[in-house]
Coordinates of C-alpha atoms in Angstrom, one line a residue:
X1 CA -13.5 -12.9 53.6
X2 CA -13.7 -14.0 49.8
X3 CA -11.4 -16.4 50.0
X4 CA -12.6 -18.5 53.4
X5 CA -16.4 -17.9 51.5
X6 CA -15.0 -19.6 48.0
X7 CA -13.4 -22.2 49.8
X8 CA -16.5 -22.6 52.0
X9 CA -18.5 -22.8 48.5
X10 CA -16.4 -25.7 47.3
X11 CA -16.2 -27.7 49.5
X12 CA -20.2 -27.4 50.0
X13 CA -20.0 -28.0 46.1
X14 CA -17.8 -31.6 47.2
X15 CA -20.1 -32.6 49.1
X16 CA -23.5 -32.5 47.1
X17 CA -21.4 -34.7 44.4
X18 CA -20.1 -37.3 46.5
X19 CA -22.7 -37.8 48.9
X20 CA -26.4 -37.2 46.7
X21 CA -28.8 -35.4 49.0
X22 CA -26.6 -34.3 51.2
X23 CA -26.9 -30.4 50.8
X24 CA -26.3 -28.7 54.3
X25 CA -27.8 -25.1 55.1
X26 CA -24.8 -22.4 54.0
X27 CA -26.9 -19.0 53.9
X28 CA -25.2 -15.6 53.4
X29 CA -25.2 -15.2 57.3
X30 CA -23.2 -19.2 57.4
X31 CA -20.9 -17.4 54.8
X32 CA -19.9 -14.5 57.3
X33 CA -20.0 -16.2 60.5
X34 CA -18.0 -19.7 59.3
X35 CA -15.4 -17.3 57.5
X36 CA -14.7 -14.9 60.6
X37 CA -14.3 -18.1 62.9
X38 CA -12.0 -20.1 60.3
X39 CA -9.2 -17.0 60.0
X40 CA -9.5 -16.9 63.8
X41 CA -8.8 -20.6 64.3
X42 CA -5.9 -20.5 61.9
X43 CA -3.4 -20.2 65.1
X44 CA -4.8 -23.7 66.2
X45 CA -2.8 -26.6 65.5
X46 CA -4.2 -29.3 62.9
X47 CA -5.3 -32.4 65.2
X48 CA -6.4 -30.4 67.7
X49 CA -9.9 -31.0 69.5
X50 CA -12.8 -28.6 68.9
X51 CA -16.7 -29.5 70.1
X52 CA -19.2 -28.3 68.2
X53 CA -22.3 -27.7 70.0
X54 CA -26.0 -27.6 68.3
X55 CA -24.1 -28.9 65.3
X56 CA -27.3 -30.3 63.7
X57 CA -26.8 -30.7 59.7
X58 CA -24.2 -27.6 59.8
X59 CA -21.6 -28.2 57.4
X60 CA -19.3 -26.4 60.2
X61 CA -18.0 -29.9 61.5
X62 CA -17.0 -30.9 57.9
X63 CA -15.0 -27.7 57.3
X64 CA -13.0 -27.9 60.6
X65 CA -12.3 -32.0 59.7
X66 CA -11.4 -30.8 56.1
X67 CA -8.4 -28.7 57.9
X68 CA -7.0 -31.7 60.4
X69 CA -9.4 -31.0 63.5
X70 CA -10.9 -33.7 65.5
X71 CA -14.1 -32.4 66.2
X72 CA -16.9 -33.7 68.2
X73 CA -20.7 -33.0 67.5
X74 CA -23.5 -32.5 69.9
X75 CA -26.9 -32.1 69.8
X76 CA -30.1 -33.1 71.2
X77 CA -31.7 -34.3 67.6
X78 CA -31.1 -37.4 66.1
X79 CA -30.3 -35.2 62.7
X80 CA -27.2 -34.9 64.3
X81 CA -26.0 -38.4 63.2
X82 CA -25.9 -37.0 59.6
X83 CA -22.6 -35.8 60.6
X84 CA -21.0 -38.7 60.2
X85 CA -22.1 -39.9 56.7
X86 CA -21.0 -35.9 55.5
X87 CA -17.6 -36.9 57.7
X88 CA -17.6 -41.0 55.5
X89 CA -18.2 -38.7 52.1
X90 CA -15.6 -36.5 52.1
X91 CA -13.0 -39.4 54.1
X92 CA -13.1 -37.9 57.2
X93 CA -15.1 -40.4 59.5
X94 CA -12.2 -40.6 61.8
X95 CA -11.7 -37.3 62.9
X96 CA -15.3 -36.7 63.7
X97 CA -17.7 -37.9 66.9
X98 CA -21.5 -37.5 67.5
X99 CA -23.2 -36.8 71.0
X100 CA -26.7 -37.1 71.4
X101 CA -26.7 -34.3 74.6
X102 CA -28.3 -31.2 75.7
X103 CA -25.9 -28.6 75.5
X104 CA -26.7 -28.0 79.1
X105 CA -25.6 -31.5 80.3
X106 CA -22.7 -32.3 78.2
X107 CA -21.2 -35.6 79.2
X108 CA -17.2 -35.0 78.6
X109 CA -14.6 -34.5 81.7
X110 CA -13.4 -30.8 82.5
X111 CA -11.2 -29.5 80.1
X112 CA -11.9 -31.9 77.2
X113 CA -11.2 -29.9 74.0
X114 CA -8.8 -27.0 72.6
X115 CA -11.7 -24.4 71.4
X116 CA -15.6 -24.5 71.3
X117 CA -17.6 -23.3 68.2
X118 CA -21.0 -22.6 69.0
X119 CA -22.8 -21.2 65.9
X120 CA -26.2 -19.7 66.2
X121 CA -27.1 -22.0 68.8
X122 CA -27.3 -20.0 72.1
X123 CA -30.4 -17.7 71.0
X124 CA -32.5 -20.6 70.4
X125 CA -32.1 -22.4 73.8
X126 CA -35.3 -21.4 76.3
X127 CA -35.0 -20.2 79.8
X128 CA -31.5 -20.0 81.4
X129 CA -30.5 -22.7 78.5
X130 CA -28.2 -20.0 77.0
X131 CA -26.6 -19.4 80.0
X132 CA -25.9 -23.1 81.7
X133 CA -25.2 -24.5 78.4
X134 CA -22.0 -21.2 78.1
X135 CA -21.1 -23.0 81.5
X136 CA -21.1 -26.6 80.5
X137 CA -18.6 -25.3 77.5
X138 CA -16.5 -23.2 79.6
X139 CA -16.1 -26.1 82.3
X140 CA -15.2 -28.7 79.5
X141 CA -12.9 -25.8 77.1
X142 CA -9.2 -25.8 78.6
X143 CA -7.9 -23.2 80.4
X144 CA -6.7 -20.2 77.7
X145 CA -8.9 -21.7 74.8
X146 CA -11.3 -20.2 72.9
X147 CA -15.1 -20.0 72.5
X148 CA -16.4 -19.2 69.2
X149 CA -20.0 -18.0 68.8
X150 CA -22.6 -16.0 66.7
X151 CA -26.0 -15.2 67.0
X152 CA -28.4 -12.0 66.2
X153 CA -28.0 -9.0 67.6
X154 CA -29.3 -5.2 68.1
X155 CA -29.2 -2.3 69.9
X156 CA -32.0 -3.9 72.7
X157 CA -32.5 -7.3 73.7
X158 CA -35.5 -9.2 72.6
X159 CA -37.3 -12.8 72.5
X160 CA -39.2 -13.9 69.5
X161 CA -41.7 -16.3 70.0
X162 CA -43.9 -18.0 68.2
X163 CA -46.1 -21.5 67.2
X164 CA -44.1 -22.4 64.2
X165 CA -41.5 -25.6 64.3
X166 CA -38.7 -24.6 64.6
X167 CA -37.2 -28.5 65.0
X168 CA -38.2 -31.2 62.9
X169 CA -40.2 -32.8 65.7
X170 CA -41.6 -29.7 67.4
X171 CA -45.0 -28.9 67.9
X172 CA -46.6 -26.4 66.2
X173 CA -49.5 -25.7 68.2
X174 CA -47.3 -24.9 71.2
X175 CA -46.1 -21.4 71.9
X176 CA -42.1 -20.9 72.3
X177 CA -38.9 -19.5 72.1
X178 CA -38.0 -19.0 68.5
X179 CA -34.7 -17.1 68.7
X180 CA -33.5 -14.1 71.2
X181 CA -31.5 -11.2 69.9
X182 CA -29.0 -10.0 72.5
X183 CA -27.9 -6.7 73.0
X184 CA -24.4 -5.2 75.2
X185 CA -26.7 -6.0 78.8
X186 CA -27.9 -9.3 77.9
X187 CA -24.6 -10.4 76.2
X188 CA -22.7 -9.3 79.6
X189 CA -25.8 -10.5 81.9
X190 CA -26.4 -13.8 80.4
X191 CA -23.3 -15.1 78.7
X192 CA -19.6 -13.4 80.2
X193 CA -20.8 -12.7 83.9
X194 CA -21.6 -16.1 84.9
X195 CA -19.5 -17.9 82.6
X196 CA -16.0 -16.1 83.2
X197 CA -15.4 -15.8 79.8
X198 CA -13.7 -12.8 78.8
X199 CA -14.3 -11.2 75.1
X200 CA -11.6 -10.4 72.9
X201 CA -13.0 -9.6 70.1
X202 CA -16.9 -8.7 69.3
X203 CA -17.8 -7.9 65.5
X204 CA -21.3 -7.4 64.0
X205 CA -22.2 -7.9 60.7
X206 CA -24.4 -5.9 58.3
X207 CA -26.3 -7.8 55.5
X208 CA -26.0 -5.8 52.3
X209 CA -28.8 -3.4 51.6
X210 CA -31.2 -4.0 48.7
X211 CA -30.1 -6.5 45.5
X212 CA -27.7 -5.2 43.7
X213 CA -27.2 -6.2 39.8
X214 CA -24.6 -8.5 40.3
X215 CA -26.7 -10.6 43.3
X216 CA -29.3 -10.4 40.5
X217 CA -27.3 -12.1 38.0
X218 CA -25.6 -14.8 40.1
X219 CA -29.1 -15.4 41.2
X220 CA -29.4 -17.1 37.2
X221 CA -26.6 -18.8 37.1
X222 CA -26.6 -22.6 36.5
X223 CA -24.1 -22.7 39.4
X224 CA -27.0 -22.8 42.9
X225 CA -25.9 -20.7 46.1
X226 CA -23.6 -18.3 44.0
X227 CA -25.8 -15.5 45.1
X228 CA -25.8 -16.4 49.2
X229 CA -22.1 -17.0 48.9
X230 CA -21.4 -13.1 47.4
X231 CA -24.1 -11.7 49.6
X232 CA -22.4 -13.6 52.8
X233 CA -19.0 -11.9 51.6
X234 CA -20.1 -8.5 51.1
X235 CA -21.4 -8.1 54.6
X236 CA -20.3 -4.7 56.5
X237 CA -18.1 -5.5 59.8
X238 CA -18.0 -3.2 62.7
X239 CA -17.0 -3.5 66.6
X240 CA -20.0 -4.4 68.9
X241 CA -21.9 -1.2 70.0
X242 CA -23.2 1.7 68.1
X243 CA -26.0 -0.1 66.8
X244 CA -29.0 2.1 65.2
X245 CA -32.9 1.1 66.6
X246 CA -34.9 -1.6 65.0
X247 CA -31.9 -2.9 62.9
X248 CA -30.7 -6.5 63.1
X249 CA -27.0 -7.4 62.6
X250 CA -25.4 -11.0 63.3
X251 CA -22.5 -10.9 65.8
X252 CA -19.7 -13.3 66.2
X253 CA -17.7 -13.3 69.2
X254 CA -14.5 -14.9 70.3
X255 CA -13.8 -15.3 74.2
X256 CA -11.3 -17.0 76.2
X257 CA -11.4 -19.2 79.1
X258 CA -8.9 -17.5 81.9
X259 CA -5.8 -19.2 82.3
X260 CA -6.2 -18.9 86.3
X261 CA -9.5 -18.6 88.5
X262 CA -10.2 -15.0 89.3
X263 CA -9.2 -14.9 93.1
X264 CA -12.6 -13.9 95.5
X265 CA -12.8 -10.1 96.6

């Protein structure tokens, strides 16, 4: 975990000095949930396709061109296009593509790309938006690829909502979804079930409790983000399940898309 969050780190570093004001969200939470989904995808050959859906201003496209992937972007929000002046900066224009699309509607042919990242995404989509935008990746993934996803989780499900923007061009007088936190029913109900997917591997991750000296310290330092980067790194992992009441995790999941259709009966 260290070294995927130090690597992570500078290459977020690169970026700020080659591109000025270009300074992508990388949280603690970015930290543990790129990190996990980078050591998975080291099996994947370089110049292989991965989409990236509700890529936004992530720096997750950048990492995955740094390390020979061809990625394609998608999103709804014109913020999207700042994907490729990150991709120009750092010399990888060629290996990444933009889509203005709703994850629900996403205009490639079946079986388009090797493996799908979808990074705290899914919770934020209203309606059954979670679910038919799991099915527009699984009908464009390739049969035996993987689906990379995170989102927050807890022992029960729930929907926050509320009147604050949560998009640049939202309105904040109108009541919505904010973000859902799933649970074991909702995860099964909403996102495997209908989708086919099956889940090989489920972990949640525990935020670090309190401050502790060293966060405290880093949190000085002349060197911004040090803190969120050794905060992201010294999450707790455990398997999916188990969760205590009232307590928030982030989960990251890998599935695969079956290699045959399961037969009727």
């Amino acid at each position: 975990m260290w070294k995927s969050s130090l690597s992570i780190y500078i290459l977020r570093q690169r970026l700020k000095r080659v591109a000025a004001g270009m300074d992508p969200y990388v949280g603690p939470e970015r930290y543990f949930e790129y990190s996990l989904i980078l050591q998975s995808l080291e099996g994947l050959p370089s110049g292989a396709s991965i989409l990236d859906v509700g890529s936004n201003d992530s720096l997750m496209p950048t990492i995955l061109a740094e390390r020979g992937y061809v990625v394609t972007c998608v999103d709804p929000y014109h913020v999207v296009r700042r994907q490729r002046e990150f991709a120009r900066a750092m010399g990888n224009g060629y290996r990444i593509n933009v889509a203005l699309a709703e994850g629900e509607k996403l205009p490639f042919r079946d079986s388009s790309f090797d493996a799908v990242t979808c990074i705290s995404t899914l919770e934020h989509l209203p309606g059954t938006g979670d679910t038919a935008t799991l099915c527009e990746v699984c009908r464009v993934l390739r049969a035996g690829g993987y689906v990379y996803m995170s989102f927050p989780w807890q022992k029960f499900y729930y929907e926050y909502w509320g009147k604050e923007p949560l998009y640049a061009n939202d309105d904040s007088s109108e009541l919505k979804l904010i973000a859902r936190t799933y649970d074991l029913g909702s995860l099964e109900e909403r996102l495997l079930k209908p989708t086919g997917l099956r889940l090989t591997q489920g972990i949640r991750g525990e935020a670090p409790s309190g401050v502790s000296w060293t966060e405290q310290l880093l949190r000085r330092s002349p060197l911004p983000g040090l803190a969120d980067l050794y905060r992201g790194a010294k999450y707790a992992t455990h398997p999916l399940g188990g969760e205590r009441l009232h307590h928030r995790f982030t989960a990251v999941l890998f599935c695969q898309k079956p290699t045959e259709e399961p037969t009727a009966g």
